[in-house]
Short mmCIF file of C-alpha atoms in Angstrom, two decimals:
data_model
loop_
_atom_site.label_atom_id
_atom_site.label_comp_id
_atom_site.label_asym_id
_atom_site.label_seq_id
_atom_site.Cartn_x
_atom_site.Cartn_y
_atom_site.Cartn_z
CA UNK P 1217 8.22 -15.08 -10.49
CA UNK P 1218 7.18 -19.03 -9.69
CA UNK P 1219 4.10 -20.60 -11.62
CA UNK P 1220 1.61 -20.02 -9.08
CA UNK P 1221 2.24 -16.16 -8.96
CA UNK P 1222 -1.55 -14.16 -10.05
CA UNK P 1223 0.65 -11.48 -11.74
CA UNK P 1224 1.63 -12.57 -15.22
CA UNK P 1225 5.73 -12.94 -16.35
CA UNK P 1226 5.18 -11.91 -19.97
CA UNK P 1227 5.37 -8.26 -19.90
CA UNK P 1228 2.59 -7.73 -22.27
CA UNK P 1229 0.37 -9.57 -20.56
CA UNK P 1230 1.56 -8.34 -17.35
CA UNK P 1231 0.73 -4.63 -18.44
CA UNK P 1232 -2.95 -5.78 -19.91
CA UNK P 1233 -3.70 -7.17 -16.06
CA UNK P 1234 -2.26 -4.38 -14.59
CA UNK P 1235 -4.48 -1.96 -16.50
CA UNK P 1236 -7.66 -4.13 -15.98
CA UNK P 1237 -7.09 -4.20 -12.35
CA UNK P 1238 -6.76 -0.28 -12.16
CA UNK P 1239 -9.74 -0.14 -14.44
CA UNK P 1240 -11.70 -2.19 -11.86
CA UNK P 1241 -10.63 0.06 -9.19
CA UNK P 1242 -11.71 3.20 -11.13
CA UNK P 1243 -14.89 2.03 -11.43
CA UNK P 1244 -15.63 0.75 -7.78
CA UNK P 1245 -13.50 2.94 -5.91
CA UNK P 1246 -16.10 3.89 -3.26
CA UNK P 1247 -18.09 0.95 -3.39
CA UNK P 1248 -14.55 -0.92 -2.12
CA UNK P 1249 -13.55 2.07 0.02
CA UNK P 1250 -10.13 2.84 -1.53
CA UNK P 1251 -8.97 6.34 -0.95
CA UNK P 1252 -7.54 8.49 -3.94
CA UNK P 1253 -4.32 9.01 -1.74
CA UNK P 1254 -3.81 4.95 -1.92
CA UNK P 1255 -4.33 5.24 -5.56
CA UNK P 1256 -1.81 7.86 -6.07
CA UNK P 1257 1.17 5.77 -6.03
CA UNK P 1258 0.45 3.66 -9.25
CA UNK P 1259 -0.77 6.07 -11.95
CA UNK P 1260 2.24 7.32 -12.41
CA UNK P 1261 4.51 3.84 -12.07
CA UNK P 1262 1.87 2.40 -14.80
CA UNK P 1263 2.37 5.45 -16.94
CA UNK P 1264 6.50 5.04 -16.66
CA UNK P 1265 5.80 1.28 -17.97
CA UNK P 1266 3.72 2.35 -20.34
CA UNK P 1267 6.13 4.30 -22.12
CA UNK P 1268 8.72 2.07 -21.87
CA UNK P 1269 6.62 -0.67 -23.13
CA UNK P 1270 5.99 1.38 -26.04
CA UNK P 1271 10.17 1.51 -26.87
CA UNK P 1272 11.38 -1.74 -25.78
CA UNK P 1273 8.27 -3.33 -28.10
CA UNK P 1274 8.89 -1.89 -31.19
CA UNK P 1275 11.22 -3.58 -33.73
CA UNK P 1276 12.63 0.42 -34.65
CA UNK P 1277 13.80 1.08 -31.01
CA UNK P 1278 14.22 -2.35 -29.23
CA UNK P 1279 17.67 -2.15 -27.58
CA UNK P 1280 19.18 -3.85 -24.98
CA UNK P 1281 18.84 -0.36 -23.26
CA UNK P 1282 15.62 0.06 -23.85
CA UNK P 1283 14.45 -3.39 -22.64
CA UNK P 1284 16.63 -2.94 -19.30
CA UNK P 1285 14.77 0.33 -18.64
CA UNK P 1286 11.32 -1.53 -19.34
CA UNK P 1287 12.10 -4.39 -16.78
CA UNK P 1288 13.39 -1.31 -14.38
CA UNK P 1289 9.72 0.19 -14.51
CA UNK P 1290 8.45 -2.58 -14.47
CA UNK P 1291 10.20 -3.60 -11.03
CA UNK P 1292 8.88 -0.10 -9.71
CA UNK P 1293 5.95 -0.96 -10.45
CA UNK P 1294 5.81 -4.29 -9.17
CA UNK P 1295 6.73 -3.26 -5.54
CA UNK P 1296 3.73 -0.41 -5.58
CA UNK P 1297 1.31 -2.87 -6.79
CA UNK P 1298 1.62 -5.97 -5.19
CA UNK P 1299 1.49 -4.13 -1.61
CA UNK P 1300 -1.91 -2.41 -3.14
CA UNK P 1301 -3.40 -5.32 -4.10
CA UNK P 1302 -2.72 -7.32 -0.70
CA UNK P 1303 -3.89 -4.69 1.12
CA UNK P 1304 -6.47 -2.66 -0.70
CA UNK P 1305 -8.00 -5.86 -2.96
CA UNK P 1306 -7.20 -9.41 -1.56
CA UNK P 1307 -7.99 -8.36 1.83
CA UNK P 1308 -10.76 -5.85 1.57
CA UNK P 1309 -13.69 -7.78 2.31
CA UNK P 1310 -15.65 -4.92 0.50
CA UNK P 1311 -14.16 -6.81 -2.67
CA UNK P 1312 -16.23 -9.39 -3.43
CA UNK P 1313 -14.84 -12.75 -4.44
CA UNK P 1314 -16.33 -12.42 -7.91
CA UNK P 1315 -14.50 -9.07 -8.54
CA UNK P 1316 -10.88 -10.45 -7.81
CA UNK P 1317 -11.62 -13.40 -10.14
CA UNK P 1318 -12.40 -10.95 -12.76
CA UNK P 1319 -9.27 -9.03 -12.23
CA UNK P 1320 -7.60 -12.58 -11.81
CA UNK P 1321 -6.72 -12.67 -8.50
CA UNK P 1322 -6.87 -15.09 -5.51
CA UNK P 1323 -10.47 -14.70 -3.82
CA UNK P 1324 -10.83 -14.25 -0.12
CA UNK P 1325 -10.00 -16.71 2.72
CA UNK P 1326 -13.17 -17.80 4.06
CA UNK P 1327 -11.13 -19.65 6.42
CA UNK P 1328 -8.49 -17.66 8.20
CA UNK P 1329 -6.26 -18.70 11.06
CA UNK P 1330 -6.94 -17.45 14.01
CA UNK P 1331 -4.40 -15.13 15.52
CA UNK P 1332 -4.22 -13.71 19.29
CA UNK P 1333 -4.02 -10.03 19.55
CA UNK P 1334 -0.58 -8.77 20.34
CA UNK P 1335 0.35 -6.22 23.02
CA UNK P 1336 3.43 -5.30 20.77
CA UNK P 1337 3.23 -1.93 19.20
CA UNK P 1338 4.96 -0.77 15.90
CA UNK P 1339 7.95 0.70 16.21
CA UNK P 1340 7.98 3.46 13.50
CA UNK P 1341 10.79 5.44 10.94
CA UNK P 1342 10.14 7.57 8.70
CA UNK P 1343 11.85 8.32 5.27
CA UNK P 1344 11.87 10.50 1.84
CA UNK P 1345 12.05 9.26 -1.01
CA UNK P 1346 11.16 12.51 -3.00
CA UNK P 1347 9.31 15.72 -2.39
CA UNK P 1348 6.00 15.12 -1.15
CA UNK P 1349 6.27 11.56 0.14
CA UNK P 1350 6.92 10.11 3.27
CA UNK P 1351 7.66 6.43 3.66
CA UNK P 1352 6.57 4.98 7.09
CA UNK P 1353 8.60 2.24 7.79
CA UNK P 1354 7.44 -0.34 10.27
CA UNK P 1355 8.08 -3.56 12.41
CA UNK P 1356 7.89 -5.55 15.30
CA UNK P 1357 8.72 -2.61 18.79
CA UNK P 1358 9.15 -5.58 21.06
CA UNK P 1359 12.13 -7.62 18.53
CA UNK P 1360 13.42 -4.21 17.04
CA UNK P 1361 12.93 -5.96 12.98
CA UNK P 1362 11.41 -4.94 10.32
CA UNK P 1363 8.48 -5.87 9.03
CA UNK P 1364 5.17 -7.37 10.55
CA UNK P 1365 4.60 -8.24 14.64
CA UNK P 1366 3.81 -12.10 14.92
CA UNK P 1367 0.24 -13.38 14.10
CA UNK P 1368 -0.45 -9.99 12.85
CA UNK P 1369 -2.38 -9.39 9.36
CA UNK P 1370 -1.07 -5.83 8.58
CA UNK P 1371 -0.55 -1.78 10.59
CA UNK P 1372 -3.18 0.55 10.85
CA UNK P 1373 -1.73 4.43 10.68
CA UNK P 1374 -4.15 7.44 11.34
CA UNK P 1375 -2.80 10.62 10.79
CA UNK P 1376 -4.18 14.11 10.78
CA UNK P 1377 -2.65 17.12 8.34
CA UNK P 1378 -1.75 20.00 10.32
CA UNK P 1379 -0.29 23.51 10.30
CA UNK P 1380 0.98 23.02 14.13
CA UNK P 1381 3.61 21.21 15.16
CA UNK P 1382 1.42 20.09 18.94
CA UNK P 1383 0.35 16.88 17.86
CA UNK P 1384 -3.65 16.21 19.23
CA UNK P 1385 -4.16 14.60 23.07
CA UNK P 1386 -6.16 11.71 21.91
CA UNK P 1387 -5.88 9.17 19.01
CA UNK P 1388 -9.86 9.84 17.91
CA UNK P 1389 -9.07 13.25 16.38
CA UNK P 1390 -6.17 11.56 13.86
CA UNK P 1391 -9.26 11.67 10.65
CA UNK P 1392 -7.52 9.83 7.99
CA UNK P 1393 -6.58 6.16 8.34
CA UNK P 1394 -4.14 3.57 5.92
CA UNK P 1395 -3.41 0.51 6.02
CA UNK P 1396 -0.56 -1.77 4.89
CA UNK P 1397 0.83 -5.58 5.07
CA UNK P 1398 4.79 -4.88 4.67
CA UNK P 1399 6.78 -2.20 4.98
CA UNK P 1400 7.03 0.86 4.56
CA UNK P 1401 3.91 2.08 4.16
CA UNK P 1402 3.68 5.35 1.54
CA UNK P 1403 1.78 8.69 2.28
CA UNK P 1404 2.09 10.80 -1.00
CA UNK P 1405 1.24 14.63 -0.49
CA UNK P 1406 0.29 17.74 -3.05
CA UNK P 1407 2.85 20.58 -3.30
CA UNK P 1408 0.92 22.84 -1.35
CA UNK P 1409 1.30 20.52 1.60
CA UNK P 1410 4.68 20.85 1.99
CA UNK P 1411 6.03 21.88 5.18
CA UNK P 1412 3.02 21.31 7.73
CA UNK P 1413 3.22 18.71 10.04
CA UNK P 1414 1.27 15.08 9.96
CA UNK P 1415 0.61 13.70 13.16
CA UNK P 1416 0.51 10.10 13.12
CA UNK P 1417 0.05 7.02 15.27
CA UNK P 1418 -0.19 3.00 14.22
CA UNK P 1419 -1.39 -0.62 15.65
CA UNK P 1420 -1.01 -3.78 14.57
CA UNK P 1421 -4.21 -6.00 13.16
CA UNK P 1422 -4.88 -9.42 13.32
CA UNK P 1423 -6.92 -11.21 10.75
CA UNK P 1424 -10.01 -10.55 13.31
CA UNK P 1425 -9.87 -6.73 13.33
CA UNK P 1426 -8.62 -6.80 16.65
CA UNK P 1427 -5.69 -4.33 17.33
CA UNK P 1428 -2.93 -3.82 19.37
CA UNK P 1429 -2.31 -0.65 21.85
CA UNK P 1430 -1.23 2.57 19.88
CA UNK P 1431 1.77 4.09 19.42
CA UNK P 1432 2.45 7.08 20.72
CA UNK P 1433 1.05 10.01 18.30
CA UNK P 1434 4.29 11.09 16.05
CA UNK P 1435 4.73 14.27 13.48
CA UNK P 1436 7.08 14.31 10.95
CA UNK P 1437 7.24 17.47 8.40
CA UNK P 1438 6.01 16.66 4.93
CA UNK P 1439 8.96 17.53 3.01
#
């Protein structure tokens, strides 16, 4: 991690951060607009480091073993969080630039580029990692890569849980929206949910809210 990273090397003082910042989130979670399905993903990656923490820290059980498995969570982590924290914190202008200096982050660009809106559309896969979860992976339709259009800030997805397989006519009815800056973007289900279908379409942003055309409406089977 270079010197100018906002997430501490230290692992110690690494976990303390990453505990204030999901502190802060508790506590303003509507105010900021941050859905408990976004939020899903790191409780249980912080919990995992927390534990290992706890055995790679203490004189009695500090192994080479032990300290791999803490830097392995800890990795896990990292990926989960960083991706929240552009997304759902950095760039949520709900977040004021007072709160990410308390949770020592970098405050808002009050200055942004300016980016055209492109006509590109996401070209979408989707994977599973586990039960429950499906990772949407994205990037540029119009190049075939991975990752981010040009001059684009981040993807929108709306998706709508359903029983039926006949995805809706019209992208208005899709009721629950996400957002992400890389790829893949994660949608975590309950058990129960298993099995229906989500039907799902995504744009591109630029750093104006402007968006590209949607995709086509898709509907993958939560596994």
């Amino acid at each position: 991690m270079g010197k100018t990273d906002y997430l501490p090397s230290n692992v110690l003082a690494y976990q303390k951060k990453v505990h204030n910042i999901r502190t802060r989130v508790t506590a303003s979670q509507t105010q900021w607009d941050i859905s408990t399905l976004a939020l899903a993903p790191l409780d249980p990656l912080i919990a995992a480091l927390d534990a290992a923490i706890e055995v790679s820290e203490n004189p009695a059980t500090r192994t080479a073993a032990a300290i791999r498995r803490r830097n392995e969570a800890r990795t896990a982590l990292d990926r989960v969080l960083r991706s929240f924290i552009q997304g759902r914190l950095i760039h949520n202008l709900l977040v004021s630039d007072d709160a990410l200096l308390d949770m020592g982050l970098p405050t808002h660009d009050h200055k942004p580029t300016r980016h055209p809106v492109t006509d590109d559309t996401p070209l979408l896969s989707f994977s599973s990692p586990a039960p429950g979860i499906i990772n949407v992976a994205f990037g540029a339709g119009n190049k075939k890569r991975r990752g981010k259009a040009d001059d684009t800030h981040g993807m929108e997805a709306r998706w709508l849980k359903s029983h039926s397989p006949v995805s809706p006519t019209d992208w208005s009815e899709l009721t629950h929206s996400e957002f992400a800056t890389r790829s893949p973007m994660r949608l975590v289900f309950e058990g129960h949910d298993r099995g229906q279908w989500i039907h799902l379409a995504a744009r591109w942003e630029n750093n104006r809210g402007e968006y590209s055309p949607w995709t086509e409406i898709i509907s993958p089977v939560i596994p």
